[in-house]
Amino acid sequence: MPDDASVTRVSLEAAAREDSVDLLHTLVASLWEGSPDVAMIDRIRFETAVIEVMANIVEHAYAIDGEGVTGRRFDVSLLADPTSLVATFADDGRPCEIDLSTVSMPGYDAESGRGLALASAAVDDLAYHRDGVINHWSITCRRQP
Amino acid sequence: MPDDASVTRVSLEAAAREDSVDLLHTLVASLWEGSPDVAMIDRIRFETAVIEVMANIVEHAYAIDGEGVTGRRFDVSLLADPTSLVATFADDGRPCEIDLSTVSMPGYDAESGRGLALASAAVDDLAYHRDGVINHWSITCRRQP
Amino acid sequence: MIEFKVETTSRGIGVVTPVGRLNMVSARRLGEVVTELVGAGTNRIVVDMAQTDFMDSSGLGALIAGLKTTRQAGGDLRLACPTEQIQTVLELTNLNKVLRPRPTVEGAFDA
Amino acid sequence: MIEFKVETTSRGIGVVTPVGRLNMVSARRLGEVVTELVGAGTNRIVVDMAQTDFMDSSGLGALIAGLKTTRQAGGDLRLACPTEQIQTVLELTNLNKVLRPRPTVEGAFDA
Ligand SMILES: Nc1ncnc2c1ncn2[C@@H]1O[C@H](COP(=O)(O)OP(=O)(O)O)[C@@H](O)[C@H]1O
Ligand SMILES: Nc1ncnc2c1ncn2[C@@H]1O[C@H](COP(=O)(O)OP(=O)(O)O)[C@@H](O)[C@H]1O
């Protein structure tokens, strides 16, 4: 248990499926219940990035598995403290082959390809690294003063 | 990350306050979103016991602190697997001086004193132990087959 | 997380509808609502539980307190339309006899 | 987590109201709703976002696809009443010009 009364942390381990996105929305709602003073714009930036990363994990990291494969897992931890909002994800899916530093917004008529660019634009930091067979994503959003 | 695709675990660390009860309801809702096949009666039994233990932590473990004291913390982890629902709590409040084996339902006209008796009646196992300065509560509910 | 709707019927029966969860935070307010109604001369009260998502032991305590307050004033307090969680809690605490739930708000004082 | 309400006004404009979240699961269905409307001859469509709690990049993709489908049929797709989250997403993706949100559903095709 951390010492600071104004820290809330919620976390989740579950199967990585399309409906995990809805589950994560509910988890984010519980973060705001624990830290009701987070400003609306910070909530929006953080939740937008968190949901994009979750969708990326479900869509890309598991895409090759096909219908028959189950058992893919992920975990996510969300933290709110007085200065920042932090999310960390881990999953055992395929490695992410995209270089986040070169992610850019596609043209206005593209029907996809905006997920990571939006996540990156929404928050102060979006990072990815692979450690052994595990993908790690982290999101940091500095709260408005 | 556990191996079993049908395991969901959600957890929370936050300040122990009256509104933590509402936060925990939201966390329980995310457990059901991750494990949608849990029967209604098992959901009811588990959530009833979980909320009673949370209320006990907020009410009794911190009661002596008075208005000025902040910084009391708790954490809780909720797990659903194919056979059971398990909750484990930890908090740094005062020790619980009640013997759970002797808890009984008060008379029908009592206006309080039913919390732990109700939690205990609702689930298959309710346990408490103190470890150093930390209180640990655990709740186990076997799912209907 | 809770709202209380309060109405008085043409037969002089108070109907209190807790919308949301009845827990350690909101149970106090249920007690106050009942006390106010009885103070204003309404001693027959139906608590309509159809929209009460969840009730814990403090909610039960507030109902028992309300039962005593109304009976002391020569009236009664009755529960109507409990959800499955509330029925379960009444059974587990053996209060389903003293707080016997009625199937409708309208008929709660008929027998 | 989502429901789509679909109406056609007396001026022949289709109004689609996503209620809930527009994400990777529900975005597909928005695309289908637009395609069906255009197939039935309604090529001017307003998407009323007042009740859309959240939209992600797949929701945006479905709106862009809908814009193309309606324009190819000689019509257009317009957004009305976006919530703050949706306005933020439109700004961050530079789509607030091509999907310029209108303040009302009724006036969405007036200019
Ligand atoms: N985890 C990943 N592994 C491999 N390729 C990825 C991954 N994430 C994104 N990409 C690729 O990067 C591009 C942008 O993807 P993204 O921003 O996630 O948008 P979208 O979800 O709409 O495809 C796409 O071409 C996609 O295939
Ligand atoms: N954590 C605790 N520490 C000390 N006493 C407790 C604790 N929990 C319960 N008790 C005592 O046990 C009795 C039953 O408590 P409980 O079941 O929690 O109902 P209530 O919350 O309505 O008091 C009460 O007399 C209460 O003071």
Coordinates of N, CA, C and O in Angstrom, one line a residue, chain B:
Chain B
M1 N 1.1 -12.9 -16.0 CA -0.2 -13.3 -16.7 C -0.5 -14.8 -16.5 O 0.3 -15.6 -16.9
P2 N -1.6 -15.1 -15.9 CA -2.0 -16.5 -15.7 C -2.3 -17.2 -17.1 O -2.6 -16.5 -18.0
D3 N -2.3 -18.5 -17.1 CA -2.5 -19.2 -18.4 C -3.9 -19.3 -18.8 O -4.2 -19.3 -20.0
D4 N -4.8 -19.4 -17.8 CA -6.2 -19.8 -18.2 C -6.9 -18.6 -18.8 O -7.1 -17.6 -18.2
A5 N -7.4 -18.9 -20.0 CA -8.2 -17.8 -20.7 C -9.4 -17.4 -19.9 O -9.9 -16.3 -20.1
S6 N -9.9 -18.2 -19.0 CA -11.2 -17.9 -18.4 C -11.0 -17.3 -16.9 O -11.9 -17.4 -16.1
V7 N -9.8 -16.8 -16.7 CA -9.6 -16.2 -15.4 C -9.6 -14.7 -15.6 O -8.9 -14.2 -16.5
T8 N -10.3 -13.9 -14.7 CA -10.2 -12.5 -14.7 C -9.8 -12.0 -13.3 O -10.3 -12.6 -12.3
R9 N -8.9 -11.1 -13.3 CA -8.5 -10.5 -12.0 C -8.5 -9.0 -12.1 O -7.9 -8.5 -13.0
V10 N -9.2 -8.4 -11.1 CA -9.1 -6.9 -11.1 C -8.6 -6.5 -9.7 O -9.0 -7.2 -8.7
S11 N -7.9 -5.4 -9.6 CA -7.5 -5.0 -8.2 C -7.4 -3.5 -8.1 O -7.5 -2.8 -9.2
L12 N -7.3 -3.1 -6.9 CA -7.5 -1.7 -6.6 C -6.7 -1.3 -5.4 O -6.7 -2.1 -4.4
E13 N -6.0 -0.2 -5.4 CA -5.4 0.4 -4.2 C -5.9 1.8 -4.1 O -5.7 2.6 -5.1
A14 N -6.4 2.2 -3.0 CA -6.9 3.5 -2.9 C -7.0 4.0 -1.4 O -6.7 3.2 -0.5
A15 N -7.4 5.2 -1.2 CA -7.6 5.7 0.2 C -8.9 5.0 0.7 O -9.8 4.7 -0.1
A16 N -8.9 4.6 2.0 CA -10.0 4.0 2.6 C -11.0 5.1 3.1 O -10.7 5.8 4.1
R17 N -12.0 5.3 2.3 CA -13.0 6.4 2.6 C -14.4 5.8 2.4 O -14.5 4.8 1.7
E18 N -15.4 6.5 2.8 CA -16.8 6.0 2.6 C -17.0 5.8 1.1 O -17.7 4.9 0.7
D19 N -16.5 6.7 0.2 CA -16.9 6.6 -1.2 C -16.1 5.4 -1.9 O -16.3 5.1 -3.0
S20 N -15.1 4.8 -1.1 CA -14.5 3.6 -1.7 C -15.4 2.5 -1.9 O -15.2 1.6 -2.7
V21 N -16.6 2.5 -1.2 CA -17.6 1.5 -1.4 C -18.1 1.6 -2.8 O -18.3 0.6 -3.5
D22 N -18.4 2.8 -3.3 CA -18.9 3.0 -4.6 C -17.9 2.6 -5.7 O -18.2 1.9 -6.7
L23 N -16.6 2.9 -5.4 CA -15.5 2.5 -6.3 C -15.5 1.0 -6.4 O -15.3 0.4 -7.5
L24 N -15.6 0.3 -5.3 CA -15.6 -1.1 -5.3 C -16.7 -1.8 -6.1 O -16.6 -2.8 -6.8
H25 N -17.9 -1.2 -6.0 CA -19.0 -1.6 -6.8 C -18.6 -1.6 -8.3 O -18.9 -2.5 -9.1
T26 N -18.0 -0.5 -8.7 CA -17.6 -0.4 -10.1 C -16.5 -1.4 -10.5 O -16.5 -2.0 -11.6
L27 N -15.6 -1.7 -9.5 CA -14.6 -2.7 -9.8 C -15.2 -4.1 -9.9 O -14.9 -4.9 -10.8
V28 N -16.2 -4.4 -9.1 CA -17.0 -5.6 -9.2 C -17.6 -5.7 -10.6 O -17.6 -6.8 -11.3
A29 N -18.2 -4.6 -11.0 CA -18.8 -4.6 -12.4 C -17.8 -5.0 -13.5 O -18.1 -5.7 -14.4
S30 N -16.6 -4.5 -13.3 CA -15.6 -4.8 -14.3 C -15.2 -6.3 -14.2 O -14.9 -6.9 -15.3
L31 N -15.2 -6.9 -13.0 CA -15.0 -8.4 -12.9 C -16.1 -9.1 -13.7 O -15.7 -10.1 -14.5
W32 N -17.3 -8.7 -13.6 CA -18.4 -9.4 -14.4 C -18.3 -9.2 -15.9 O -18.6 -10.1 -16.6
E33 N -17.8 -8.0 -16.3 CA -17.6 -7.8 -17.7 C -16.5 -8.8 -18.2 O -16.6 -9.2 -19.4
G34 N -15.5 -9.0 -17.4 CA -14.4 -9.9 -17.8 C -14.8 -11.4 -17.8 O -14.2 -12.2 -18.4
S35 N -15.8 -11.7 -16.9 CA -16.3 -13.1 -16.7 C -17.8 -13.1 -16.8 O -18.5 -13.3 -15.8
P36 N -18.3 -12.9 -18.0 CA -19.8 -12.7 -18.2 C -20.6 -13.9 -17.8 O -21.8 -13.8 -17.7
D37 N -20.0 -15.1 -17.7 CA -20.7 -16.3 -17.5 C -21.0 -16.6 -16.0 O -21.6 -17.6 -15.7
V38 N -20.6 -15.7 -15.1 CA -20.9 -16.0 -13.7 C -22.4 -15.8 -13.4 O -23.0 -14.8 -13.8
A39 N -23.0 -16.8 -12.8 CA -24.5 -16.8 -12.5 C -24.9 -15.6 -11.6 O -24.1 -15.2 -10.7
M40 N -26.1 -15.1 -11.8 CA -26.6 -14.0 -11.0 C -26.5 -14.3 -9.5 O -26.1 -13.4 -8.7
I41 N -26.9 -15.5 -9.0 CA -26.9 -15.7 -7.6 C -25.5 -15.7 -7.0 O -25.2 -15.2 -5.9
D42 N -24.5 -16.2 -7.8 CA -23.1 -16.1 -7.4 C -22.6 -14.6 -7.3 O -21.9 -14.2 -6.4
R43 N -23.0 -13.9 -8.3 CA -22.7 -12.4 -8.3 C -23.2 -11.7 -7.1 O -22.5 -10.9 -6.4
I44 N -24.5 -12.0 -6.8 CA -25.1 -11.4 -5.6 C -24.4 -11.8 -4.3 O -24.1 -10.9 -3.5
R45 N -24.1 -13.1 -4.1 CA -23.5 -13.6 -2.9 C -22.1 -12.9 -2.7 O -21.8 -12.4 -1.6
F46 N -21.4 -12.9 -3.8 CA -20.0 -12.4 -3.7 C -20.0 -10.9 -3.5 O -19.3 -10.4 -2.6
E47 N -20.8 -10.1 -4.3 CA -20.8 -8.7 -4.2 C -21.3 -8.2 -2.8 O -20.7 -7.3 -2.2
T48 N -22.3 -8.9 -2.3 CA -22.8 -8.6 -1.0 C -21.7 -8.7 0.1 O -21.5 -7.8 0.9
A49 N -20.9 -9.8 0.1 CA -19.9 -10.0 1.1 C -18.8 -9.0 0.9 O -18.2 -8.5 1.9
V50 N -18.4 -8.8 -0.4 CA -17.3 -7.9 -0.7 C -17.6 -6.5 -0.1 O -16.8 -5.8 0.5
I51 N -18.8 -6.0 -0.4 CA -19.2 -4.7 0.1 C -19.3 -4.6 1.6 O -18.9 -3.6 2.2
E52 N -19.7 -5.7 2.2 CA -19.8 -5.7 3.7 C -18.4 -5.6 4.3 O -18.1 -4.9 5.3
V53 N -17.4 -6.3 3.7 CA -16.1 -6.3 4.3 C -15.5 -4.9 4.0 O -14.8 -4.3 4.9
M54 N -15.7 -4.3 2.8 CA -15.2 -2.9 2.6 C -15.8 -2.0 3.6 O -15.1 -1.1 4.1
A55 N -17.1 -2.1 3.8 CA -17.7 -1.2 4.8 C -17.1 -1.4 6.2 O -16.9 -0.4 6.9
N56 N -16.8 -2.6 6.5 CA -16.2 -2.9 7.8 C -14.9 -2.2 7.9 O -14.5 -1.6 9.0
I57 N -14.1 -2.3 6.9 CA -12.7 -1.7 6.9 C -12.9 -0.2 7.1 O -12.2 0.4 7.9
V58 N -13.8 0.4 6.3 CA -13.9 1.9 6.4 C -14.5 2.3 7.8 O -14.0 3.2 8.4
E59 N -15.4 1.5 8.3 CA -16.1 1.9 9.6 C -15.2 1.5 10.8 O -15.0 2.4 11.6
H60 N -14.8 0.3 10.9 CA -14.1 -0.1 12.1 C -12.6 0.1 12.1 O -12.1 0.6 13.1
A61 N -12.0 -0.3 11.1 CA -10.5 -0.3 11.1 C -10.0 1.1 11.2 O -8.9 1.4 11.7
Y62 N -10.8 2.1 10.8 CA -10.3 3.5 10.8 C -11.1 4.4 11.8 O -10.8 5.5 11.9
A63 N -12.0 3.7 12.5 CA -12.9 4.5 13.3 C -12.2 5.4 14.3 O -12.6 6.6 14.5
I64 N -11.2 5.0 14.9 CA -10.5 5.7 16.0 C -9.8 6.9 15.5 O -9.4 7.8 16.2
D65 N -9.5 7.0 14.2 CA -8.6 8.0 13.6 C -9.2 9.4 13.8 O -8.4 10.4 13.9
G66 N -10.5 9.5 13.7 CA -11.1 10.9 13.7 C -10.9 11.6 12.4 O -10.3 11.1 11.5
E67 N -11.5 12.8 12.4 CA -11.6 13.6 11.2 C -10.2 14.0 10.6 O -10.0 13.9 9.4
G68 N -9.3 14.3 11.4 CA -8.0 14.9 10.9 C -7.1 13.9 10.2 O -6.2 14.3 9.4
V69 N -7.2 12.6 10.5 CA -6.3 11.6 10.0 C -6.6 11.2 8.6 O -7.7 10.8 8.3
T70 N -5.6 11.3 7.7 CA -5.9 10.8 6.4 C -4.7 9.9 6.1 O -3.9 9.6 6.9
G71 N -4.7 9.3 4.9 CA -3.6 8.5 4.5 C -3.8 7.0 4.7 O -3.0 6.2 4.3
R72 N -4.9 6.7 5.4 CA -5.2 5.2 5.5 C -5.5 4.7 4.1 O -6.2 5.3 3.3
R73 N -5.0 3.5 3.9 CA -5.0 2.9 2.5 C -5.6 1.5 2.6 O -5.6 0.8 3.7
F74 N -6.1 1.0 1.5 CA -6.4 -0.4 1.4 C -6.1 -0.9 0.0 O -6.0 -0.1 -0.9
D75 N -6.0 -2.2 -0.1 CA -6.0 -2.7 -1.5 C -6.9 -4.0 -1.5 O -7.2 -4.6 -0.5
V76 N -7.4 -4.2 -2.7 CA -8.3 -5.4 -2.8 C -8.1 -6.0 -4.2 O -7.8 -5.3 -5.1
S77 N -8.1 -7.3 -4.2 CA -8.0 -8.0 -5.5 C -9.2 -9.0 -5.6 O -9.5 -9.7 -4.7
L78 N -9.8 -9.0 -6.8 CA -11.0 -9.8 -7.0 C -10.6 -10.7 -8.2 O -10.1 -10.3 -9.2
L79 N -10.9 -12.0 -8.0 CA -10.6 -13.0 -9.0 C -11.8 -13.9 -9.3 O -12.5 -14.3 -8.4
A80 N -12.0 -14.1 -10.6 CA -13.1 -15.0 -11.1 C -12.4 -16.1 -11.9 O -11.7 -15.8 -12.9
D81 N -12.5 -17.4 -11.5 CA -12.1 -18.5 -12.4 C -13.3 -19.4 -12.6 O -14.4 -19.1 -12.1
P82 N -13.1 -20.5 -13.3 CA -14.3 -21.3 -13.6 C -15.0 -21.9 -12.4 O -16.2 -22.2 -12.5
T83 N -14.3 -22.1 -11.3 CA -15.0 -22.7 -10.2 C -15.2 -21.8 -9.0 O -16.1 -22.1 -8.2
S84 N -14.5 -20.7 -8.9 CA -14.7 -19.8 -7.7 C -14.5 -18.3 -7.9 O -14.0 -17.9 -9.0
L85 N -15.0 -17.6 -7.0 CA -14.8 -16.2 -6.9 C -14.1 -15.9 -5.6 O -14.5 -16.4 -4.6
V86 N -13.0 -15.1 -5.7 CA -12.1 -14.9 -4.5 C -11.8 -13.4 -4.4 O -11.5 -12.8 -5.4
A87 N -12.0 -12.9 -3.2 CA -11.6 -11.5 -2.9 C -10.6 -11.5 -1.8 O -10.8 -12.2 -0.8
T88 N -9.5 -10.7 -1.9 CA -8.5 -10.6 -0.8 C -8.3 -9.1 -0.6 O -8.1 -8.3 -1.5
F89 N -8.5 -8.7 0.7 CA -8.3 -7.3 1.1 C -7.0 -7.2 2.0 O -6.8 -8.1 2.8
A90 N -6.4 -6.0 1.9 CA -5.3 -5.7 2.9 C -5.5 -4.2 3.3 O -5.9 -3.4 2.4
D91 N -5.4 -3.9 4.6 CA -5.4 -2.5 5.0 C -4.5 -2.3 6.2 O -4.2 -3.3 6.9
D92 N -4.1 -1.1 6.4 CA -3.2 -0.8 7.5 C -4.0 -0.1 8.7 O -3.4 0.7 9.4
G93 N -5.2 -0.5 8.9 CA -6.0 0.1 10.0 C -5.8 -0.7 11.3 O -4.9 -1.5 11.4
R94 N -6.7 -0.4 12.3 CA -6.6 -1.1 13.6 C -6.9 -2.5 13.4 O -7.7 -2.9 12.5
P95 N -6.4 -3.4 14.3 CA -6.8 -4.8 14.2 C -8.2 -5.0 14.5 O -8.9 -4.3 15.2
C96 N -8.8 -6.1 13.9 CA -10.2 -6.4 14.1 C -10.3 -7.3 15.3 O -9.6 -8.4 15.3
E97 N -11.0 -6.9 16.3 CA -11.0 -7.7 17.5 C -12.2 -8.7 17.6 O -12.6 -9.1 18.7
I98 N -12.8 -9.0 16.5 CA -13.9 -9.9 16.5 C -13.5 -11.3 16.1 O -12.7 -11.5 15.2
D99 N -14.1 -12.3 16.7 CA -13.9 -13.7 16.4 C -14.9 -14.1 15.3 O -16.1 -14.3 15.7
L100 N -14.5 -14.3 14.1 CA -15.5 -14.6 13.0 C -16.3 -15.9 13.3 O -17.4 -16.0 12.8
S101 N -15.7 -16.8 14.0 CA -16.4 -18.1 14.2 C -17.6 -17.9 15.2 O -18.4 -18.8 15.2
T102 N -17.6 -16.8 15.9 CA -18.7 -16.6 16.9 C -19.7 -15.6 16.4 O -20.7 -15.2 17.1
V103 N -19.5 -15.0 15.2 CA -20.4 -14.0 14.7 C -21.7 -14.6 14.4 O -21.9 -15.6 13.8
S104 N -22.8 -13.9 14.9 CA -24.1 -14.4 14.7 C -25.1 -13.3 14.3 O -24.8 -12.1 14.6
M105 N -26.2 -13.6 13.7 CA -27.1 -12.6 13.3 C -27.8 -12.0 14.5 O -28.3 -12.8 15.4
P106 N -27.8 -10.7 14.7 CA -28.5 -10.1 15.9 C -30.1 -10.3 15.7 O -30.5 -10.7 14.6
G107 N -30.8 -10.0 16.8 CA -32.2 -10.1 16.7 C -32.9 -9.2 15.7 O -32.2 -8.2 15.2
Y108 N -34.1 -9.4 15.3 CA -34.7 -8.8 14.2 C -34.9 -7.3 14.4 O -34.9 -6.5 13.4
D109 N -34.9 -6.8 15.6 CA -35.1 -5.3 15.8 C -33.8 -4.6 16.0 O -33.8 -3.4 16.2
A110 N -32.6 -5.3 15.8 CA -31.3 -4.6 15.9 C -31.2 -3.6 14.6 O -31.6 -4.0 13.5
E111 N -30.6 -2.5 14.9 CA -30.4 -1.5 13.8 C -29.0 -1.6 13.2 O -28.7 -0.9 12.2
S112 N -28.2 -2.4 13.8 CA -26.8 -2.6 13.2 C -26.3 -3.9 13.7 O -27.0 -4.7 14.4
G113 N -25.0 -4.2 13.4 CA -24.4 -5.4 13.8 C -24.6 -6.6 12.9 O -24.3 -7.8 13.3
R114 N -25.2 -6.4 11.7 CA -25.4 -7.5 10.8 C -24.3 -7.7 9.7 O -24.3 -8.6 9.0
G115 N -23.3 -6.7 9.7 CA -22.4 -6.7 8.5 C -21.7 -8.0 8.3 O -21.7 -8.6 7.2
L116 N -20.9 -8.4 9.3 CA -20.0 -9.6 9.1 C -20.9 -10.8 9.1 O -20.5 -11.8 8.4
A117 N -21.9 -10.9 9.8 CA -22.8 -12.1 9.8 C -23.4 -12.3 8.4 O -23.5 -13.4 7.9
L118 N -23.8 -11.2 7.8 CA -24.3 -11.2 6.4 C -23.3 -11.7 5.4 O -23.5 -12.6 4.6
A119 N -22.1 -11.1 5.6 CA -21.0 -11.5 4.7 C -20.7 -13.0 4.8 O -20.5 -13.7 3.8
S120 N -20.6 -13.4 6.0 CA -20.3 -14.8 6.3 C -21.4 -15.8 5.8 O -21.1 -16.8 5.2
A121 N -22.7 -15.3 5.9 CA -23.8 -16.2 5.5 C -23.8 -16.2 3.9 O -24.3 -17.2 3.3
A122 N -23.4 -15.2 3.3 CA -23.5 -15.1 1.8 C -22.6 -16.0 1.1 O -22.9 -16.4 0.0
V123 N -21.4 -16.2 1.6 CA -20.3 -16.9 0.9 C -19.9 -18.2 1.6 O -20.3 -18.5 2.7
D124 N -19.0 -19.0 0.9 CA -18.6 -20.2 1.4 C -17.5 -20.0 2.5 O -17.5 -20.8 3.4
D125 N -16.7 -19.0 2.4 CA -15.7 -18.8 3.4 C -15.4 -17.3 3.5 O -15.2 -16.6 2.5
L126 N -15.3 -16.9 4.8 CA -14.9 -15.5 5.1 C -13.8 -15.7 6.2 O -14.0 -16.3 7.2
A127 N -12.6 -15.1 5.9 CA -11.5 -15.3 6.8 C -10.8 -14.0 7.1 O -10.8 -13.1 6.2
Y128 N -10.2 -13.9 8.3 CA -9.5 -12.7 8.7 C -8.2 -13.1 9.3 O -8.2 -14.0 10.1
H129 N -7.1 -12.5 9.0 CA -5.9 -12.6 9.9 C -5.1 -11.3 9.9 O -5.2 -10.5 8.9
R130 N -4.4 -11.1 11.0 CA -3.5 -9.9 11.1 C -2.1 -10.4 10.9 O -1.6 -11.4 11.5
D131 N -1.3 -9.6 10.0 CA 0.0 -10.0 9.8 C 0.9 -8.7 10.0 O 0.8 -7.8 9.1
G132 N 1.6 -8.6 11.1 CA 2.3 -7.4 11.4 C 1.3 -6.2 11.6 O 0.4 -6.4 12.5
V133 N 1.4 -5.2 10.8 CA 0.4 -4.1 11.0 C -0.7 -4.1 10.0 O -1.4 -3.1 9.8
I134 N -0.8 -5.2 9.2 CA -1.7 -5.3 8.1 C -2.9 -6.2 8.5 O -2.6 -7.4 8.9
N135 N -4.1 -5.8 8.2 CA -5.3 -6.7 8.3 C -5.5 -7.3 6.9 O -5.4 -6.7 5.9
H136 N -5.7 -8.6 6.9 CA -6.1 -9.3 5.7 C -7.4 -10.0 5.8 O -7.7 -10.7 6.8
W137 N -8.3 -9.7 4.9 CA -9.6 -10.4 4.8 C -9.6 -11.2 3.5 O -9.1 -10.8 2.5
S138 N -10.2 -12.4 3.6 CA -10.4 -13.1 2.3 C -11.8 -13.7 2.2 O -12.4 -14.1 3.3
I139 N -12.4 -13.7 1.1 CA -13.7 -14.2 0.8 C -13.6 -15.2 -0.3 O -13.0 -14.9 -1.4
T140 N -14.3 -16.3 -0.2 CA -14.3 -17.3 -1.2 C -15.8 -17.8 -1.5 O -16.5 -18.1 -0.5
C141 N -16.1 -17.8 -2.7 CA -17.5 -18.2 -3.1 C -17.3 -19.2 -4.2 O -16.8 -19.0 -5.2
R142 N -17.7 -20.5 -3.9 CA -17.7 -21.5 -4.9 C -18.9 -21.3 -5.9 O -20.0 -21.0 -5.5
R143 N -18.6 -21.3 -7.2 CA -19.6 -21.0 -8.2 C -20.5 -22.2 -8.3 O -20.1 -23.3 -8.2
Q144 N -21.8 -21.9 -8.6 CA -22.7 -23.0 -8.8 C -22.3 -23.7 -10.1 O -21.8 -23.1 -11.1
P145 N -22.4 -25.1 -10.2 CA -21.9 -25.8 -11.3 C -22.7 -25.5 -12.6 O -23.8 -25.1 -12.5

